PDB file of C-alpha atoms and ligand atoms in Angstrom:
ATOM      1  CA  UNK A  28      12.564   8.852 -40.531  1.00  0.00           C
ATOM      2  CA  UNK A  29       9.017   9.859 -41.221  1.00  0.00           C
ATOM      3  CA  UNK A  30       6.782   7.170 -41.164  1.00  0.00           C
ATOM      4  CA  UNK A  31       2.666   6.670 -40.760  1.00  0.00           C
ATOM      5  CA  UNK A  32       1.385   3.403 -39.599  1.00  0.00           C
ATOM      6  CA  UNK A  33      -2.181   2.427 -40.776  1.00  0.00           C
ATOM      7  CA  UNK A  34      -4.081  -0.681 -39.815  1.00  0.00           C
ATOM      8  CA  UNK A  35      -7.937  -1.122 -38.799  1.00  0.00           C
ATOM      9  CA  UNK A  36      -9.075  -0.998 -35.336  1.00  0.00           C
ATOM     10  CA  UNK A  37      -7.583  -4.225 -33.853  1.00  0.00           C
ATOM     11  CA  UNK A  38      -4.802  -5.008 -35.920  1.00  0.00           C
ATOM     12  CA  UNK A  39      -2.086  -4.703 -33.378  1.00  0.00           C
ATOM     13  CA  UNK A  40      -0.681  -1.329 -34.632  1.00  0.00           C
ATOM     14  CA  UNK A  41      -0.422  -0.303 -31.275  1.00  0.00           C
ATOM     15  CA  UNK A  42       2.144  -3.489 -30.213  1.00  0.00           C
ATOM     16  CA  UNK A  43       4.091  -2.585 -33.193  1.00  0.00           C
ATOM     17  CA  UNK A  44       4.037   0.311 -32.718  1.00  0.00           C
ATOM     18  CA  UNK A  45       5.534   0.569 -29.160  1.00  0.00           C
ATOM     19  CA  UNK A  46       8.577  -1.275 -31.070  1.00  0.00           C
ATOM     20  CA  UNK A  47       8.769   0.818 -34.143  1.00  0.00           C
ATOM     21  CA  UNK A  48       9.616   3.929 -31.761  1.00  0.00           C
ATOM     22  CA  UNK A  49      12.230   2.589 -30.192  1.00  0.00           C
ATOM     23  CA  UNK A  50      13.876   1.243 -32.940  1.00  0.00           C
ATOM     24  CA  UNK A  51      13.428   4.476 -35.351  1.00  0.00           C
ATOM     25  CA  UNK A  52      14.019   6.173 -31.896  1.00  0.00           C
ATOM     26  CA  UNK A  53      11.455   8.933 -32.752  1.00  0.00           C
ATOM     27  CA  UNK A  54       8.550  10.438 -31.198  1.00  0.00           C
ATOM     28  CA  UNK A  55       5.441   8.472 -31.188  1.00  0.00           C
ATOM     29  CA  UNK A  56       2.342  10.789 -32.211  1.00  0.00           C
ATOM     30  CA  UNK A  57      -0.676   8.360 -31.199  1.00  0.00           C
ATOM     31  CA  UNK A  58      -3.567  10.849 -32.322  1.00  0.00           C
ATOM     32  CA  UNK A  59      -6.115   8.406 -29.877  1.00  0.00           C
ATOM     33  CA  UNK A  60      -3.569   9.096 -27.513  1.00  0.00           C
ATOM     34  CA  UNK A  61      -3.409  12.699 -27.954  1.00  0.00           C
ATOM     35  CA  UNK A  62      -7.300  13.224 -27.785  1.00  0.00           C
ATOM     36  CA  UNK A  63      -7.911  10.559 -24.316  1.00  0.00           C
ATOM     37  CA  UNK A  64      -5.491  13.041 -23.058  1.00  0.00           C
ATOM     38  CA  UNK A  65      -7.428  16.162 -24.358  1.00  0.00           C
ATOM     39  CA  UNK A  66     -10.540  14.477 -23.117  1.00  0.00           C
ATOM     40  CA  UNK A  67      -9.571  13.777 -19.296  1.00  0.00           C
ATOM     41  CA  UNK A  68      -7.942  17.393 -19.001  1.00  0.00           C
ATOM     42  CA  UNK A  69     -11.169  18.759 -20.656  1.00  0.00           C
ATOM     43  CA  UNK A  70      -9.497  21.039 -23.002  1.00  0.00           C
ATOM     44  CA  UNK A  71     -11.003  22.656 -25.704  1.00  0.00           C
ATOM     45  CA  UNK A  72     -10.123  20.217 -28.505  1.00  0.00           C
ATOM     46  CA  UNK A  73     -11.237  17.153 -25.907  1.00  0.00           C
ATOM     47  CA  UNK A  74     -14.584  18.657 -25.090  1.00  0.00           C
ATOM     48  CA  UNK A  75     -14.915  19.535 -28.595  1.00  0.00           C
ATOM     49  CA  UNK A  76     -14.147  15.301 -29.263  1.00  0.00           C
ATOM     50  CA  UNK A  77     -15.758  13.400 -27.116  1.00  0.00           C
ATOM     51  CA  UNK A  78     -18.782  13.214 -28.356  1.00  0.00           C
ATOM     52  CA  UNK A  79     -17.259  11.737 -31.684  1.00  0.00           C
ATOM     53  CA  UNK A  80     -14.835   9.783 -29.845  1.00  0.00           C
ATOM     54  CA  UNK A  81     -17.869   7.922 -28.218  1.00  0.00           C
ATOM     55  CA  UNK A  82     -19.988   6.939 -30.685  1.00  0.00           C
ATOM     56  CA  UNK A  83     -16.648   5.737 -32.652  1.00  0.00           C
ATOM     57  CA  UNK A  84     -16.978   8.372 -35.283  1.00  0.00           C
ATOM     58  CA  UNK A  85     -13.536  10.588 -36.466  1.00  0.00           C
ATOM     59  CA  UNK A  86     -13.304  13.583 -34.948  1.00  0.00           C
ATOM     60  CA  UNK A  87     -13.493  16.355 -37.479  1.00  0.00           C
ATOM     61  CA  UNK A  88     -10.657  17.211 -39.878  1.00  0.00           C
ATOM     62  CA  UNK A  89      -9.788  20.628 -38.479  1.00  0.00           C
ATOM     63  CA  UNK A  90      -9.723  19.716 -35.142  1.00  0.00           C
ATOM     64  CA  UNK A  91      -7.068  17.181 -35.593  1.00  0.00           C
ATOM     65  CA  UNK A  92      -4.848  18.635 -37.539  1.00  0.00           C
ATOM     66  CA  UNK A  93      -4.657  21.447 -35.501  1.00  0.00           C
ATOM     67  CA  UNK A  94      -3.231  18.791 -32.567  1.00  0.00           C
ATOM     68  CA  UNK A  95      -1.001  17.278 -35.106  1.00  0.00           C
ATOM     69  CA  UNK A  96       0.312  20.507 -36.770  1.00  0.00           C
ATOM     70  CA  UNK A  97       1.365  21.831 -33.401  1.00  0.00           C
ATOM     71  CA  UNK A  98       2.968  18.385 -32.030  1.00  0.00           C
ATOM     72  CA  UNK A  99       4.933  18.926 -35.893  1.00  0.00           C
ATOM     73  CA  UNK A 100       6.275  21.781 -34.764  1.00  0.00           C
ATOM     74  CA  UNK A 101       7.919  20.964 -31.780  1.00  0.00           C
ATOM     75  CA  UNK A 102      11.954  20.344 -32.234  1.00  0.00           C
ATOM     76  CA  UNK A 103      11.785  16.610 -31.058  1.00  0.00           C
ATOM     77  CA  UNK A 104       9.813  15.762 -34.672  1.00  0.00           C
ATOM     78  CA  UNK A 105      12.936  16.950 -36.562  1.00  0.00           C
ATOM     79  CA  UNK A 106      14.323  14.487 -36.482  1.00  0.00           C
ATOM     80  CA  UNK A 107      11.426  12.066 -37.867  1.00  0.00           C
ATOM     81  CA  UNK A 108       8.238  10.675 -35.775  1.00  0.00           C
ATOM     82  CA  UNK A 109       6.021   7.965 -36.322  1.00  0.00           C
ATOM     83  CA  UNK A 110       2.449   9.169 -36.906  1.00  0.00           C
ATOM     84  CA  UNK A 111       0.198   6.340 -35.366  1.00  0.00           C
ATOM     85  CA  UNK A 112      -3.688   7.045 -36.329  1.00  0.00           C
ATOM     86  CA  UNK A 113      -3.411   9.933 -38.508  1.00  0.00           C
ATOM     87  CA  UNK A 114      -3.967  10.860 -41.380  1.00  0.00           C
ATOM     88  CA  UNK A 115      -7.064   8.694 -41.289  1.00  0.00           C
ATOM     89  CA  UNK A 116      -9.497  10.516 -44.072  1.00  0.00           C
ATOM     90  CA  UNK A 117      -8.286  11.829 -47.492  1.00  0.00           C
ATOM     91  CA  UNK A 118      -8.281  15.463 -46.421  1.00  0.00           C
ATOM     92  CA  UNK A 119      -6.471  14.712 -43.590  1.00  0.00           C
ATOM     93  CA  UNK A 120      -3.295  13.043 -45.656  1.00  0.00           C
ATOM     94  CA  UNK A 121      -3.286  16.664 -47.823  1.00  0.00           C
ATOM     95  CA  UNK A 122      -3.099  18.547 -45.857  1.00  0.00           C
ATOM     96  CA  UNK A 123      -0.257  16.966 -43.831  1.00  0.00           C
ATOM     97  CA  UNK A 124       1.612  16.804 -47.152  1.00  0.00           C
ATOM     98  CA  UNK A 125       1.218  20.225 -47.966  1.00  0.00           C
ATOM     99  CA  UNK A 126       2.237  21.073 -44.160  1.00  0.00           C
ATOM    100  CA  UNK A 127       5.587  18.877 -44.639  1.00  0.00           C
ATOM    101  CA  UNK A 128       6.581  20.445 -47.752  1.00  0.00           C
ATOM    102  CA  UNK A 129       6.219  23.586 -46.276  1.00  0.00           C
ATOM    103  CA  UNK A 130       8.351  22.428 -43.915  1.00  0.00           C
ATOM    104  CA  UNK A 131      10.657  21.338 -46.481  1.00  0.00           C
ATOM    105  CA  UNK A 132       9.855  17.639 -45.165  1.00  0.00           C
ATOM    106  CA  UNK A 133       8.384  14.397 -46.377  1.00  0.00           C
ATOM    107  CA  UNK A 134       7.115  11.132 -45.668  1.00  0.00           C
ATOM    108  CA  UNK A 135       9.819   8.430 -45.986  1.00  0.00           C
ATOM    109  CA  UNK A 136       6.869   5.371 -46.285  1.00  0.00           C
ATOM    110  CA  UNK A 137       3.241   4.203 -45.270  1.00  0.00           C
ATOM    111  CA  UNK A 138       3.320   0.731 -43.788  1.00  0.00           C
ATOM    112  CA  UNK A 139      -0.371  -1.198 -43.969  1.00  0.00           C
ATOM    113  CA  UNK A 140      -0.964  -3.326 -41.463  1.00  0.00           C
ATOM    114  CA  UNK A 141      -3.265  -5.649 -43.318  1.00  0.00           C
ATOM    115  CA  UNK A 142      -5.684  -7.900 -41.058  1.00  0.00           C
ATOM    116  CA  UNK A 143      -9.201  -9.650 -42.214  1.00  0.00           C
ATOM    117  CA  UNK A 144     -12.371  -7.997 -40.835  1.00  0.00           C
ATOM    118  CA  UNK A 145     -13.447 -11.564 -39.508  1.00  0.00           C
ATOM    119  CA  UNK A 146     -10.301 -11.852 -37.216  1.00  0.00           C
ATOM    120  CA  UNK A 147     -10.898  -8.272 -36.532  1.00  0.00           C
ATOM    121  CA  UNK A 148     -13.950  -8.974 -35.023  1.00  0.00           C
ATOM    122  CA  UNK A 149     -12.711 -12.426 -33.241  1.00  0.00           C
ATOM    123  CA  UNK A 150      -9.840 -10.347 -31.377  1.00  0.00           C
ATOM    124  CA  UNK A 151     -12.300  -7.864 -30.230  1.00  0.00           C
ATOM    125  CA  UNK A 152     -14.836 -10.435 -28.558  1.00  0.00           C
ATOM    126  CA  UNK A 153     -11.874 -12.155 -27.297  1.00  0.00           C
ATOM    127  CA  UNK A 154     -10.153  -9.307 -25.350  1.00  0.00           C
ATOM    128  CA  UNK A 155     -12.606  -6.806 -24.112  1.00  0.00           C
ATOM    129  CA  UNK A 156     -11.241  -3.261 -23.633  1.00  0.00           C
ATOM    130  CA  UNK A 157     -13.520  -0.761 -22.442  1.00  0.00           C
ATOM    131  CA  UNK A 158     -14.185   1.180 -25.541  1.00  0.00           C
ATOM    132  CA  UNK A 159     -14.912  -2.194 -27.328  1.00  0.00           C
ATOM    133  CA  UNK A 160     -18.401  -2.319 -27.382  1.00  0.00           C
ATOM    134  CA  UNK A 161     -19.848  -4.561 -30.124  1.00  0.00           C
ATOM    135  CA  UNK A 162     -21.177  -1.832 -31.830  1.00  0.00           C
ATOM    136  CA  UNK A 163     -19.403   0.951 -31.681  1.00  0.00           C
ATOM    137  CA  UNK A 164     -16.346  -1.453 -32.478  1.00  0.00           C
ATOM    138  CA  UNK A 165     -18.120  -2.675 -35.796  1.00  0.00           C
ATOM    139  CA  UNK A 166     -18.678   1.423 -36.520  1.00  0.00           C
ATOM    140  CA  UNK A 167     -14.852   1.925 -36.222  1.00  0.00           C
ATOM    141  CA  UNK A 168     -13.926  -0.438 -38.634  1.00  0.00           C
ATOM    142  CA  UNK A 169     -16.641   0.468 -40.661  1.00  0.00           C
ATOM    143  CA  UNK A 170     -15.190   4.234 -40.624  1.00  0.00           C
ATOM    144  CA  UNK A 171     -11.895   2.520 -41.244  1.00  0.00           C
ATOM    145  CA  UNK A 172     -13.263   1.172 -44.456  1.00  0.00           C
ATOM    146  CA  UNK A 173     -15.312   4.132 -45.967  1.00  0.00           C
ATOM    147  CA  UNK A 174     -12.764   6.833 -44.451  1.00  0.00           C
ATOM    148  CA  UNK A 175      -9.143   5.468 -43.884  1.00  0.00           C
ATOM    149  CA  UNK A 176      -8.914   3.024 -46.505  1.00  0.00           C
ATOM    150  CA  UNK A 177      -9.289   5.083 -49.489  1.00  0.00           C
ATOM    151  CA  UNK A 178      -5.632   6.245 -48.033  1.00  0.00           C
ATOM    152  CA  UNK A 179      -3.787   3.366 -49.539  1.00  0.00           C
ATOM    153  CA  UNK A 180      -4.641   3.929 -52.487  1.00  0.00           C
ATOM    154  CA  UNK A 181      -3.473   7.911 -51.987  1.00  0.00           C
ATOM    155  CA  UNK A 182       0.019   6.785 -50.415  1.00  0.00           C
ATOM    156  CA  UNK A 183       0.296   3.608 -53.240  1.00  0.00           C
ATOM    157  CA  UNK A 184       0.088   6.303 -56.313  1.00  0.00           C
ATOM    158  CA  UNK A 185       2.930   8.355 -54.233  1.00  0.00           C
ATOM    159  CA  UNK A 186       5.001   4.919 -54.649  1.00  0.00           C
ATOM    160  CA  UNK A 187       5.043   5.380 -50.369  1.00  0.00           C
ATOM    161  CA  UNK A 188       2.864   2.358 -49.507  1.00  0.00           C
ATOM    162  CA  UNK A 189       4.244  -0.744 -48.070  1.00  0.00           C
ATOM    163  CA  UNK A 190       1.343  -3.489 -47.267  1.00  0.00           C
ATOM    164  CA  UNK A 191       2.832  -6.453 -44.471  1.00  0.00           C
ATOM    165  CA  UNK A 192       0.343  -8.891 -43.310  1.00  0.00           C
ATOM    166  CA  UNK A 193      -0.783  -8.538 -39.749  1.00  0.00           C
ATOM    167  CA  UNK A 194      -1.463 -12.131 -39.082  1.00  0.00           C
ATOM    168  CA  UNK A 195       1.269 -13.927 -37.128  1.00  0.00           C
ATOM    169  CA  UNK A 196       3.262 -13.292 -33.685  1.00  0.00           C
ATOM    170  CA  UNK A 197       4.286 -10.122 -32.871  1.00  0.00           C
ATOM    171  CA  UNK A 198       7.765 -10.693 -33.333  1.00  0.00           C
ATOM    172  CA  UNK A 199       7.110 -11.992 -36.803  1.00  0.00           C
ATOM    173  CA  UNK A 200       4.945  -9.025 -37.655  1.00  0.00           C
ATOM    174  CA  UNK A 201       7.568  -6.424 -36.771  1.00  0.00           C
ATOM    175  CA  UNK A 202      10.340  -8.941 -38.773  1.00  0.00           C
ATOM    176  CA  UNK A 203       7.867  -7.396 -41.567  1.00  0.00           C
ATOM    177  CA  UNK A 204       7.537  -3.874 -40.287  1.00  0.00           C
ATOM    178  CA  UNK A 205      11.780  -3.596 -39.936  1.00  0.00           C
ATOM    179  CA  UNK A 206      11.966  -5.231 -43.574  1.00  0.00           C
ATOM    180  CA  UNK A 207       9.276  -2.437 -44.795  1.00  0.00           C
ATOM    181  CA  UNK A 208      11.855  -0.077 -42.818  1.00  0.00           C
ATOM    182  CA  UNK A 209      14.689  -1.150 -44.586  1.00  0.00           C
ATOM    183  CA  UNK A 210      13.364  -0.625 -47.913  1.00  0.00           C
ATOM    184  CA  UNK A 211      12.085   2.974 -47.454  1.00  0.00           C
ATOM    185  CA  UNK A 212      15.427   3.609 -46.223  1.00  0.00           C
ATOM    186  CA  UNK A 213      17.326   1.972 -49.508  1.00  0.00           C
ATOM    187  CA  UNK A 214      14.931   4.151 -51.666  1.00  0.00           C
ATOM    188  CA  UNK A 215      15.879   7.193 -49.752  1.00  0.00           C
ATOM    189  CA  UNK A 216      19.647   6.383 -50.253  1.00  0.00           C
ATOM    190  CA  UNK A 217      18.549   5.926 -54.165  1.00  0.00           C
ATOM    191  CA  UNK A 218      17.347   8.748 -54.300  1.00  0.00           C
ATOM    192  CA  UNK A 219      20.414  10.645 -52.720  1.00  0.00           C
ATOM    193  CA  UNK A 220      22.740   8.938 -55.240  1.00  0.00           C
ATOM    194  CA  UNK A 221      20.849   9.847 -58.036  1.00  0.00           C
ATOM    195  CA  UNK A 222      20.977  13.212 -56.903  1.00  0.00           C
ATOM    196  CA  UNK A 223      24.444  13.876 -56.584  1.00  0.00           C
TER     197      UNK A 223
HETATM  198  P1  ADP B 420      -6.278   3.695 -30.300  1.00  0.00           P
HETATM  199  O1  ADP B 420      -5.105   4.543 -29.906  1.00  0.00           O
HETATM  200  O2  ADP B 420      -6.946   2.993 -29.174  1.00  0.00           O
HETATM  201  O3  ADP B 420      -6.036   2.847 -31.527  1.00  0.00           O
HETATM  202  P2  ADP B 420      -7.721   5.358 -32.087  1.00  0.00           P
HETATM  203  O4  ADP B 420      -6.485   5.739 -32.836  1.00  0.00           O
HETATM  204  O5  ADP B 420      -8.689   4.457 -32.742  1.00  0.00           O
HETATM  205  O6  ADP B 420      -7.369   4.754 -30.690  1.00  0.00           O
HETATM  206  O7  ADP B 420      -8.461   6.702 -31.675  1.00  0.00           O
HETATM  207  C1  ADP B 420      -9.586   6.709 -30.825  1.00  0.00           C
HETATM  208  C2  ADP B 420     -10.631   7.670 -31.358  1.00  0.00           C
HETATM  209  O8  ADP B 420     -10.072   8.972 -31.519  1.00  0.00           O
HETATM  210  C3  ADP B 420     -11.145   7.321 -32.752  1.00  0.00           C
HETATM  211  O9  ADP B 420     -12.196   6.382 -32.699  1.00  0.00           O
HETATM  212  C4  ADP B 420     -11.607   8.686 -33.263  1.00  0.00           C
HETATM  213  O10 ADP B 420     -12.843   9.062 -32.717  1.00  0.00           O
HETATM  214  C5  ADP B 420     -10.559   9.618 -32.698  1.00  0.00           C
HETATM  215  N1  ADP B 420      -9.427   9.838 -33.636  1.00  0.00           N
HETATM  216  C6  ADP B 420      -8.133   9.407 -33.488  1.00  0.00           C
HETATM  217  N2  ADP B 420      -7.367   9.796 -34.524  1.00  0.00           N
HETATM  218  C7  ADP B 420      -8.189  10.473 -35.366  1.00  0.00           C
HETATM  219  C8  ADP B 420      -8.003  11.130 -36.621  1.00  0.00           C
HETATM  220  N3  ADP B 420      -6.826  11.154 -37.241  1.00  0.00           N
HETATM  221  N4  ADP B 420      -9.073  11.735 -37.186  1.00  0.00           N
HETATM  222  C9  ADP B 420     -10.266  11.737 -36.593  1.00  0.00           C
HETATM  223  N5  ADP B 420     -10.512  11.138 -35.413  1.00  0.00           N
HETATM  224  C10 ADP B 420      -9.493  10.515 -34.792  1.00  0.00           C
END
């Protein structure tokens, strides 16, 4: 399965995440991930983002769908991935379509993870990562707002969007993610029958 996770900074994506691999059991393509680790070997790409990566601004389009396109490519993503932090902008979730199709692929679903800015903000002040600077933590989501979330909207006209509320234990939250799952996977056998 093909599947995108979206959530604002803070909304335990990356808890659910961590289970929603090994049950799809499919690669996890964490695009933060992929640019820390661009960043500390001082690659092109990472020297090109840091300075976006900082101030808690998206790094730009090209740049990360370059990463992306290539981790596509490799054989372990043909069987499905999950794509954890991208697409994050409008331009970003085209051009990944038109890459899949070209590929003869496609997204099976979009899950929302769906958490209030005010709780948000309380998790943040309450666990104190490094990059969680008051500031630059209030720019994120703000990005997430004016960038990201004009994505559900994108996915909900392709009839791809599940939302599941983000509020709850972790186990109950991925009870929601495996339902959201489940029902991507019924449509896909749907539309197999109506194929035939
Ligand atoms: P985490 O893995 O901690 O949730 P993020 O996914 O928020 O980290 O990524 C960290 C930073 O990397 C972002 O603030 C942004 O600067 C950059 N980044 C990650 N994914 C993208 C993307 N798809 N487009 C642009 N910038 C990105």
């Amino acid at each position: 399965m093909r599947i995108v996770l979206i959530g604002p900074p803070g909304a335990g994506k990356g808890t659910q995440c961590q289970r929603l691999v090994e049950y799809l059991d499919v690669p996890h393509l964490s695009t933060g991930e992929m640019l820390r680790q661009a960043v500390l070997g001082e690659t092109r790409e990472g020297q090109q983002a840091a300075s976006f990566m900082e101030r808690g601004q998206l790094v730009p389009d090209e740049l990360i769908v370059g990463m992306v396109g290539q981790r596509l490519m490799r054989p372990d993503c043909r069987k499905g991935c999950l794509l954890d932090g991208f697409p994050r902008t409008l331009r970003q979730a085209a051009t990944l379509d038109e890459f899949l199709e070209r590929q003869a692929m496609s997204l099976d679903g979009v899950i929302e993870l769906a958490v209030p800015r005010e709780e948000l903000v309380r998790r943040m002040l309450s666990r104190k990562r490094e990059d969680d600077d008051p500031e630059i933590f209030a720019r994120r989501i703000e990005s997430f707002e004016r960038q990201t979330a004009p994505l559900l909207d994108y996915y909900g006209r392709q009839r791809k969007l599940v939302c599941i509320d983000g509020l709850g234990t972790a186990d109950e939250i991925f009870g929601r993610v495996r339902a959201a799952i489940e029902k991507f996977a019924s449509r896909h056998q749907g539309h197999d029958e109506a194929a035939q």
